[in-house]
Short mmCIF file of C-alpha atoms in Angstrom, two decimals:
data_model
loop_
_atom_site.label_atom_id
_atom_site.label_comp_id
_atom_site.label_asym_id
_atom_site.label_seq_id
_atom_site.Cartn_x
_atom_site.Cartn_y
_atom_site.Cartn_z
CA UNK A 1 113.29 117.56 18.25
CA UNK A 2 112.93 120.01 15.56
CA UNK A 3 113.75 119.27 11.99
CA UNK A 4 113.72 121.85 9.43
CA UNK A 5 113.34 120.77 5.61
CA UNK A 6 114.11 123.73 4.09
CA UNK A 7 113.91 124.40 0.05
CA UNK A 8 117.40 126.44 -0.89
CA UNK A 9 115.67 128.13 -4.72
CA UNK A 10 112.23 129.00 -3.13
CA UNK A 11 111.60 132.42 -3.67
CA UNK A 12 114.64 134.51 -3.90
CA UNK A 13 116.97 131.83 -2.81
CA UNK A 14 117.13 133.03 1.20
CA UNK A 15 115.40 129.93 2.88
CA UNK A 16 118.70 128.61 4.02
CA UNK A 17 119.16 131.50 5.57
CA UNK A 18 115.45 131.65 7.19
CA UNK A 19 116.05 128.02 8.24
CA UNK A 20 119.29 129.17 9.96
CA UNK A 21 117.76 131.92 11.86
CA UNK A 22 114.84 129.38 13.45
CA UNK A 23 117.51 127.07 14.06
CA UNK A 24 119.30 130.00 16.11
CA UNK A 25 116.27 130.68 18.16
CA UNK A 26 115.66 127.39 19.00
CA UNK A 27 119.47 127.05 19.82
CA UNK A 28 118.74 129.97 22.20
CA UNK A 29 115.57 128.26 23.87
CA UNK A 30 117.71 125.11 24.21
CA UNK A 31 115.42 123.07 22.37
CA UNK A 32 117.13 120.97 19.52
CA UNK A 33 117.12 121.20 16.00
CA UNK A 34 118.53 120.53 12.82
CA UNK A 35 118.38 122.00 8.82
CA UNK A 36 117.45 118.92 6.42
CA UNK A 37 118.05 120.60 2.83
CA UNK A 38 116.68 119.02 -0.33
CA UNK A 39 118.29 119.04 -3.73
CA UNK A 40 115.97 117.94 -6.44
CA UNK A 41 111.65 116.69 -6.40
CA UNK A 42 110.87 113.88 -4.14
CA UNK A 43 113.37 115.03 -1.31
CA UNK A 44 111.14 116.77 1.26
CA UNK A 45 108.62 113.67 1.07
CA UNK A 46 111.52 111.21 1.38
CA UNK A 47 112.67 113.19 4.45
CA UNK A 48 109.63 114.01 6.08
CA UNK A 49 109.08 110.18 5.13
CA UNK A 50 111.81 109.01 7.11
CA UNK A 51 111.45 111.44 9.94
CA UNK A 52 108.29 110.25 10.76
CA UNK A 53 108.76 106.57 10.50
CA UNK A 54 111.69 106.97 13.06
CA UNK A 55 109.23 109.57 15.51
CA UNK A 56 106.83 106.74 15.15
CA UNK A 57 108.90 103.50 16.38
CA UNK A 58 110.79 105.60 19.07
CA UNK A 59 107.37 107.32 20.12
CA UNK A 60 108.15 110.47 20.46
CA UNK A 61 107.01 113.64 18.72
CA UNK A 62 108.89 115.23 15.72
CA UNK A 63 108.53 118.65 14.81
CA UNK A 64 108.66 119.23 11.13
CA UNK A 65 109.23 123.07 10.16
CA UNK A 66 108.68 123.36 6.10
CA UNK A 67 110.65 125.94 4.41
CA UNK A 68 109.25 126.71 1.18
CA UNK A 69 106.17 127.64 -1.16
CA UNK A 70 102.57 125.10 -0.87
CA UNK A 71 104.78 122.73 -3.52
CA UNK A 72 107.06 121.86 -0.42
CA UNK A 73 104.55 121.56 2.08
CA UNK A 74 102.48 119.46 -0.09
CA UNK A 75 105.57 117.26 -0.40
CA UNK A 76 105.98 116.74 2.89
CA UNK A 77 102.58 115.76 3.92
CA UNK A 78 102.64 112.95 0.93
CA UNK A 79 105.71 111.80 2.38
CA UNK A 80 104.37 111.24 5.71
CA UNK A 81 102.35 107.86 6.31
CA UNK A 82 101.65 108.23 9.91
CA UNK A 83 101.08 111.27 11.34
CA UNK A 84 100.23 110.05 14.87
CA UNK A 85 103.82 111.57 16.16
CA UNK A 86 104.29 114.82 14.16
CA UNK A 87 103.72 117.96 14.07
CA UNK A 88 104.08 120.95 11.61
CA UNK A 89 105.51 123.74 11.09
CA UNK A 90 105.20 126.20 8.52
CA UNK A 91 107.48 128.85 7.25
CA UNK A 92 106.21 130.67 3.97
CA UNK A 93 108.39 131.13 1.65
CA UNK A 94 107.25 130.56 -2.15
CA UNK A 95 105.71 132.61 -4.67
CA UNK A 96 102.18 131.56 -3.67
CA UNK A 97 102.07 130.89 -0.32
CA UNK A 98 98.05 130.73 -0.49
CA UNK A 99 98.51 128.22 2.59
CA UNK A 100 99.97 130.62 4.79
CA UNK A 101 96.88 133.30 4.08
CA UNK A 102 94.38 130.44 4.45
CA UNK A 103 96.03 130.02 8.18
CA UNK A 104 96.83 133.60 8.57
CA UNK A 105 100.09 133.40 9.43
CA UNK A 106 102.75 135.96 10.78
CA UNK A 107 103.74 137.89 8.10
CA UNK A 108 106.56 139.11 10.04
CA UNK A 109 108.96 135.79 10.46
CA UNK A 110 110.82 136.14 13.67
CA UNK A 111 106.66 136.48 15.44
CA UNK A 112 106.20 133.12 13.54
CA UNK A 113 109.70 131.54 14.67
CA UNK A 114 109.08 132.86 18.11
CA UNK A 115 105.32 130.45 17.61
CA UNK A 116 106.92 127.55 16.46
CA UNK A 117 109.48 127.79 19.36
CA UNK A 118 106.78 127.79 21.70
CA UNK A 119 105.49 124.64 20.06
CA UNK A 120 102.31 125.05 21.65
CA UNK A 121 99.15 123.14 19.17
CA UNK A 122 96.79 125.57 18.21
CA UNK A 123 94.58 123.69 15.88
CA UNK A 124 94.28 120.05 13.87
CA UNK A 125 93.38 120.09 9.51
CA UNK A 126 91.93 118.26 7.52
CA UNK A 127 94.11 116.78 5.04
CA UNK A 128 92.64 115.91 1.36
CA UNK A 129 93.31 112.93 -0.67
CA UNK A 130 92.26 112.07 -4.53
CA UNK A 131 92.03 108.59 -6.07
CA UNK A 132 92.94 108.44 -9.86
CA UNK A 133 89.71 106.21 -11.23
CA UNK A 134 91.49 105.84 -14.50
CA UNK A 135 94.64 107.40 -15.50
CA UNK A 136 94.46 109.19 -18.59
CA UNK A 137 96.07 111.83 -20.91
CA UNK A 138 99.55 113.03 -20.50
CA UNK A 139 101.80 113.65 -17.45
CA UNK A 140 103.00 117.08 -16.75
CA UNK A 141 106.31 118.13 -18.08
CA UNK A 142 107.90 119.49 -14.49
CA UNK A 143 106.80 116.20 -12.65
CA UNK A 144 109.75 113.65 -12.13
CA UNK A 145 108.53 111.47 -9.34
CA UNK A 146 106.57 107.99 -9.96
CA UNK A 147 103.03 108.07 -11.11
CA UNK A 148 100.72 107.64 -7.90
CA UNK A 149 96.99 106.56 -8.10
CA UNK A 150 97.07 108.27 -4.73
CA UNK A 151 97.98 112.06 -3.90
CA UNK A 152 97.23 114.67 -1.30
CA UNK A 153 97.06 118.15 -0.56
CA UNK A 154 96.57 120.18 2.71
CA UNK A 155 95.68 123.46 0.91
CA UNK A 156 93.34 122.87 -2.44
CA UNK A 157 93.23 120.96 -5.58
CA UNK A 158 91.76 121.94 -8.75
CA UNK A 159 90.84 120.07 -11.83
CA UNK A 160 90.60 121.89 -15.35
CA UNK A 161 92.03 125.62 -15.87
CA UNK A 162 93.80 126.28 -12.88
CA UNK A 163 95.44 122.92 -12.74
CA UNK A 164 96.55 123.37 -16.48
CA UNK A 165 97.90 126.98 -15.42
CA UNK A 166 99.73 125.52 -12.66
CA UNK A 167 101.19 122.52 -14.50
CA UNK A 168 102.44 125.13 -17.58
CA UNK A 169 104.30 127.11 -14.91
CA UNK A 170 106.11 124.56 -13.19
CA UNK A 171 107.64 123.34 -16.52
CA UNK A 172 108.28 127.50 -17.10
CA UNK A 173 112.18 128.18 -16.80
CA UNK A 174 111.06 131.73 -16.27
CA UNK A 175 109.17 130.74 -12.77
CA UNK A 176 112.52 130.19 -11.16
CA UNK A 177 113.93 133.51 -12.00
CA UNK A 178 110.74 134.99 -11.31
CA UNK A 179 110.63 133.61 -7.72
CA UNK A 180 113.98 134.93 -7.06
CA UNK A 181 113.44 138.43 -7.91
CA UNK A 182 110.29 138.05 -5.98
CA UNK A 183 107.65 138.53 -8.71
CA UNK A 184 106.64 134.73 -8.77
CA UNK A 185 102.99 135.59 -8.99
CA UNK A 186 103.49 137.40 -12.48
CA UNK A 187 104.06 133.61 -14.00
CA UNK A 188 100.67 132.80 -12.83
CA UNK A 189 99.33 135.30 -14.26
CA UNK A 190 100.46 135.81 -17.39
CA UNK A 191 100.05 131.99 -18.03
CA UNK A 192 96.71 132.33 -16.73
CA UNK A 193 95.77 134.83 -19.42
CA UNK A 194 97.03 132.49 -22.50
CA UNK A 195 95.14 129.61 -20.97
CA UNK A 196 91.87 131.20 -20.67
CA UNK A 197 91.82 132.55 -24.22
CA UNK A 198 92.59 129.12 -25.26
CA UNK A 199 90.73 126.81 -23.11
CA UNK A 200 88.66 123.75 -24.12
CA UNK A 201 85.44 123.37 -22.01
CA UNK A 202 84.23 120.05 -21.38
CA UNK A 203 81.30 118.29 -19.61
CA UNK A 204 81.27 117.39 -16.38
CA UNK A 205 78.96 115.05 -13.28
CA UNK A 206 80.24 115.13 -9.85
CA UNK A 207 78.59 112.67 -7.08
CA UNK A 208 78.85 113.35 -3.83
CA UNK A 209 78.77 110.83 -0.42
CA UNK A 210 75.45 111.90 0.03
CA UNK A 211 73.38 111.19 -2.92
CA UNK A 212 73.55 114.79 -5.05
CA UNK A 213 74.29 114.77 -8.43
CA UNK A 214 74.98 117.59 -10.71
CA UNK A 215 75.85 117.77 -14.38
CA UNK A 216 77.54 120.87 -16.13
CA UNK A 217 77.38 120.44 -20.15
CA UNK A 218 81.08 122.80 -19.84
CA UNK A 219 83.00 123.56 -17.54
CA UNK A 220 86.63 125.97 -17.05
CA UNK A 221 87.08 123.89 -13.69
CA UNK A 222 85.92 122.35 -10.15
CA UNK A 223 88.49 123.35 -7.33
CA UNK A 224 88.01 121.62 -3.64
CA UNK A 225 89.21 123.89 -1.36
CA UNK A 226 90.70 122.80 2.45
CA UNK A 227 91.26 126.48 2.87
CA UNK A 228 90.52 129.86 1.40
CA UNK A 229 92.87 130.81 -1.15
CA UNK A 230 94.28 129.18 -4.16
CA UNK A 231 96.53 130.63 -7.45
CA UNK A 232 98.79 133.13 -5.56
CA UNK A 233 95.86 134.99 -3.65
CA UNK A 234 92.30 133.95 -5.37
CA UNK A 235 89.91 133.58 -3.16
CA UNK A 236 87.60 130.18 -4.15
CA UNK A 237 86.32 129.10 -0.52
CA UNK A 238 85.84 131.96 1.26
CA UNK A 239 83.64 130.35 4.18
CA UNK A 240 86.27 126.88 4.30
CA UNK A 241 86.80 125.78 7.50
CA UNK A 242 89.87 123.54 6.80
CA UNK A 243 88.96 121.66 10.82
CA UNK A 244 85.54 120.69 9.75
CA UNK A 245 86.09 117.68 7.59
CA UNK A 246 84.54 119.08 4.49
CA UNK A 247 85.77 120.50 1.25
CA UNK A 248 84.49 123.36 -0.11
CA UNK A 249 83.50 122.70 -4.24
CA UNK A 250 83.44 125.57 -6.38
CA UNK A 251 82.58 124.91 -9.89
CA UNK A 252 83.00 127.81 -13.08
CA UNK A 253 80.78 126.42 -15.50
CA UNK A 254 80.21 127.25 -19.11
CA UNK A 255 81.20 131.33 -18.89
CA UNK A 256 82.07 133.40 -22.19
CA UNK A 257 85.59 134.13 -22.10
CA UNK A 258 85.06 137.77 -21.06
CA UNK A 259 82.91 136.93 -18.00
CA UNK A 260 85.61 134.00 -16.74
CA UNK A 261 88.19 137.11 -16.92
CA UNK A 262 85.78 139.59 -15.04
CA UNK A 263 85.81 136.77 -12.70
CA UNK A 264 89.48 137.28 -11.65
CA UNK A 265 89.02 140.61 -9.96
CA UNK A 266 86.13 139.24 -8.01
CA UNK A 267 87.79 135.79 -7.03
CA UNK A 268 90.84 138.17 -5.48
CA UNK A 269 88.29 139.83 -3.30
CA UNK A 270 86.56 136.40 -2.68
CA UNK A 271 83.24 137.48 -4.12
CA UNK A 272 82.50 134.46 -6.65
CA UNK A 273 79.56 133.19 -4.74
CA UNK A 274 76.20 134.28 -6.13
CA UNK A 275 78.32 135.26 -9.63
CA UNK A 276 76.15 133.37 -12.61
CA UNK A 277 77.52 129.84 -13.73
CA UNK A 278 79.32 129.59 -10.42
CA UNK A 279 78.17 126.92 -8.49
CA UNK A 280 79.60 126.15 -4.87
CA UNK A 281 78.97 123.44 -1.96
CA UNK A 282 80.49 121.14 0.83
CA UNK A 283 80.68 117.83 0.91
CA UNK A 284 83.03 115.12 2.44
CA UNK A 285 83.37 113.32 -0.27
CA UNK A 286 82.95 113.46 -4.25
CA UNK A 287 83.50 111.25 -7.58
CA UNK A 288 84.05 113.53 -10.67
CA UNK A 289 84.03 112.62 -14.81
CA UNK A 290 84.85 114.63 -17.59
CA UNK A 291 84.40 114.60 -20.94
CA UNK A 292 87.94 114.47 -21.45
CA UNK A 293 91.52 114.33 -19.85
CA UNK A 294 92.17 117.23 -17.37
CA UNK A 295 95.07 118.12 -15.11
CA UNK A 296 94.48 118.00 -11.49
CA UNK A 297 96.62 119.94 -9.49
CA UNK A 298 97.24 119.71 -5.50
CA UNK A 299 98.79 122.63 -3.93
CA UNK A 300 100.13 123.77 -7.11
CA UNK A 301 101.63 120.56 -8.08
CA UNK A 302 100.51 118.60 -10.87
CA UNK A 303 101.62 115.14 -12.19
CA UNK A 304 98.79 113.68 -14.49
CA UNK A 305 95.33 113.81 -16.91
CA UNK A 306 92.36 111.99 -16.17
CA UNK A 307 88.67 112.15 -16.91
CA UNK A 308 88.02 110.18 -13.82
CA UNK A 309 88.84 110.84 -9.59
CA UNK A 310 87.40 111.04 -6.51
CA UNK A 311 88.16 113.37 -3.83
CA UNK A 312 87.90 113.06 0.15
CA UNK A 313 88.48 114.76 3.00
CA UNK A 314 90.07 112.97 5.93
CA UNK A 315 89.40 115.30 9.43
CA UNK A 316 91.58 116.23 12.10
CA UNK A 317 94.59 114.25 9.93
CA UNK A 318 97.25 117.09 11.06
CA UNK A 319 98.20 118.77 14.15
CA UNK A 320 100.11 122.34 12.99
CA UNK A 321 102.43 124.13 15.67
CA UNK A 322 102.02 127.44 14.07
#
C-alpha cells in the first residue's frame, strides 16, 4: 500500500496536485494508494507515526511517499518509531530540497513517479539522531510542537550560523510567499547575509567515539552532514556517503567576516575542504559544548538553544524506494 503525505503550501502550493498525479499512476499500475494531507506542524510525524505502527502489527510493508521540502521529510522520519516495515518515498518539493540533490533524484517528476511505482529498493541511509545534554537558551519562534531531548534528521544538522539562519526564516512570513512564487532560496539568503554581519562567535570542544578531541577558541558553526548539501544548495560534505554509518563534521572556525562570505561561493561549488579555519572529519559519533546557547537545526528545522549535544549516526536505519 502506498500512502502519500503530501504538504498542500510547499513551494508554490501544487503538491496536491503532484500527489494526485502519483496517485494516478499507481491507479494505472493497479497498485493501491491513498493522499494523507496535513494541515498544521506535527501532522506528517503523527501520520507517518500511525502508518507505521499499523504496517508493523499487520506485518506488512507500507510505502510512505513525502510530498514536500527536507522540513516534511524530516517530520516524517521523527514520527516513525519502527522502521522495520516501511519504506520511503521522496517527492521534492520545497524551497531547499538539498535532500533530493544529496540522492540525486529525477528532476523530471513523472521519471521519479514512474521509480517509486516500481517500488524496487535501491539503497538503505543512515539516519542521524542528537541528544540535548542540557537544554538551554530560547526555543525558536516557528516551532509549535513539544520540546524533545531527542530529534533526528536524514539529511544534515548544523549547530551555530546556519541553524540560526534557518530558525529566522521559518518564523519569516515572507518564506511562505517566497516559496510560492518559487524564489524560496532568496529567504536564505538574504537572512544569511544579516546573520553573518552580526554573528557572535563562541568556543567550542567536540569529542568523538574514538578518543579525538579538538578545541576551537570561535567558531561560526559545526554542521554533520548524512549527505552532501545543506542551505538550499551549499555543498558542506562533499565526499558523505549517507550508507556508511558516519557523519561527515565540518567545522568554520574563527574566520573574519569577509573570508566566512568568500566562503559562500566556494561552499556552492563544494570546495571548503583545504580553505583555512575549515576543519572537516568522520566520525560515528560526537559530544559537542559551546561557550554559549546555539540553535541546532535538523533538516532545516529548528526547535531549541543549547551549549550541550551529542550527535550519532545510526546505519542502514532506512530503506528509500526512490
Amino acid at each position: 500500500m502506498y500512502y502519500c503525505i503530501a504538504n498542500p503550501v510547499s513551494r508554490s502550493g501544487n503538491t496536491g496536485a503532484e500527489a494526485r498525479k502519483l496517485h494516478a499512476v499507481l491507479d494505472a499500475q493497479h497498485l493501491p494508494s491513498t493522499i494523507c494531507y496535513t494541515k498544521g506542524p506535527g501532522d506528517a510525524s503523527r501520520i507517518a507515526g500511525r502508518i507505521a505502527a499499523e504496517a508493523a502489527k499487520k506485518k506488512e510493508i507500507a510505502d510512505i511517499v513525502v510530498f514536500g521540502g527536507d522540513g516534511t521529510v524530516n517530520e516524517v522520519v521523527s514520527g516513525i518509531e519502527d522502521f522495520s516495515y516501511v519504506r520511503l518515498g521522496i517527492v521534492p518539493v520545497g524551497s531547499g530540497n538539498d535532500l533530493a540533490r544529496g540522492l540525486n533524484l529525477p528532476k523530471d517528476n513523472y521519471r521519479l513517479f514512474a521509480r517509486i511505482a516500481e517500488g524496487t529498493v535501491q539503497r538503505t541511509v543512515d539516519l542521524g539522531h542528537i541528544h540535548y545534554n542540557r537544554i538551554a537558551g530560547k526555543a525558536a519562534r516557528s516551532y509549535k510542537g513539544e520540546i524533545r531531548d531527542d530529534i533526528y534528521f536524514i539529511n544534515g544538522s548544523g549547530m551555530g550560523f546556519d541553524a540560526a539562519v534557518c530558525e529566522e526564516v521559518n518564523a519569516t512570513a515572507a518564506k511562505g510567499v517566497m516559496n510560492r512564487v518559487g524564489i524560496g532560496r532568496l529567504s536564505y539568503g538574504m537572512i544569511a547575509l544579516k546573520q553573518l554581519l552580526g554573528v557572535r562567535k563562541t568556543s567550542c570542544d567536540l569529542v568523538t567515539d574514538d578518543g579525538r578531541e579538538f578545541h576551537f577558541e570561535k567558531i561560526f558553526l559545526v554542521c554533520a552532514m548524512n549527505h552532501s548539501h545543506q542551505g538550499g544548495g551549499y555543498c558542506f560534505a562533499p565526499d558523505a556517503d549517507a550508507s556508511d554509518g558516519l557523519m561527515n563534521v565540518t567545522v568554520v572556525g574563527d574566520l573574519p567576516k569577509m573570508k566566512a562570505l568568500m566562503c559562500f561561493p566556494k561552499a556552492a561549488k563544494g570546495k571548503l575542504y583545504g580553505e583555512k579555519g575549515i576543519t572537516h572529519f568522520t566520525c560515528r559519533k560526537m559530544t559537542v559544548k559551546t561557550g554559549r546557547p546555539l540553535w541546532i537545526q535538523t533538516d532545516g528545522e529548528v526547535q531549541m538553544q543549547t551549549d550541550s549535544a551529542t550527535f550519532e549516526m545510526i546505519p542502514q536505519k532506512i530503506r528509500l524506494i526512490v
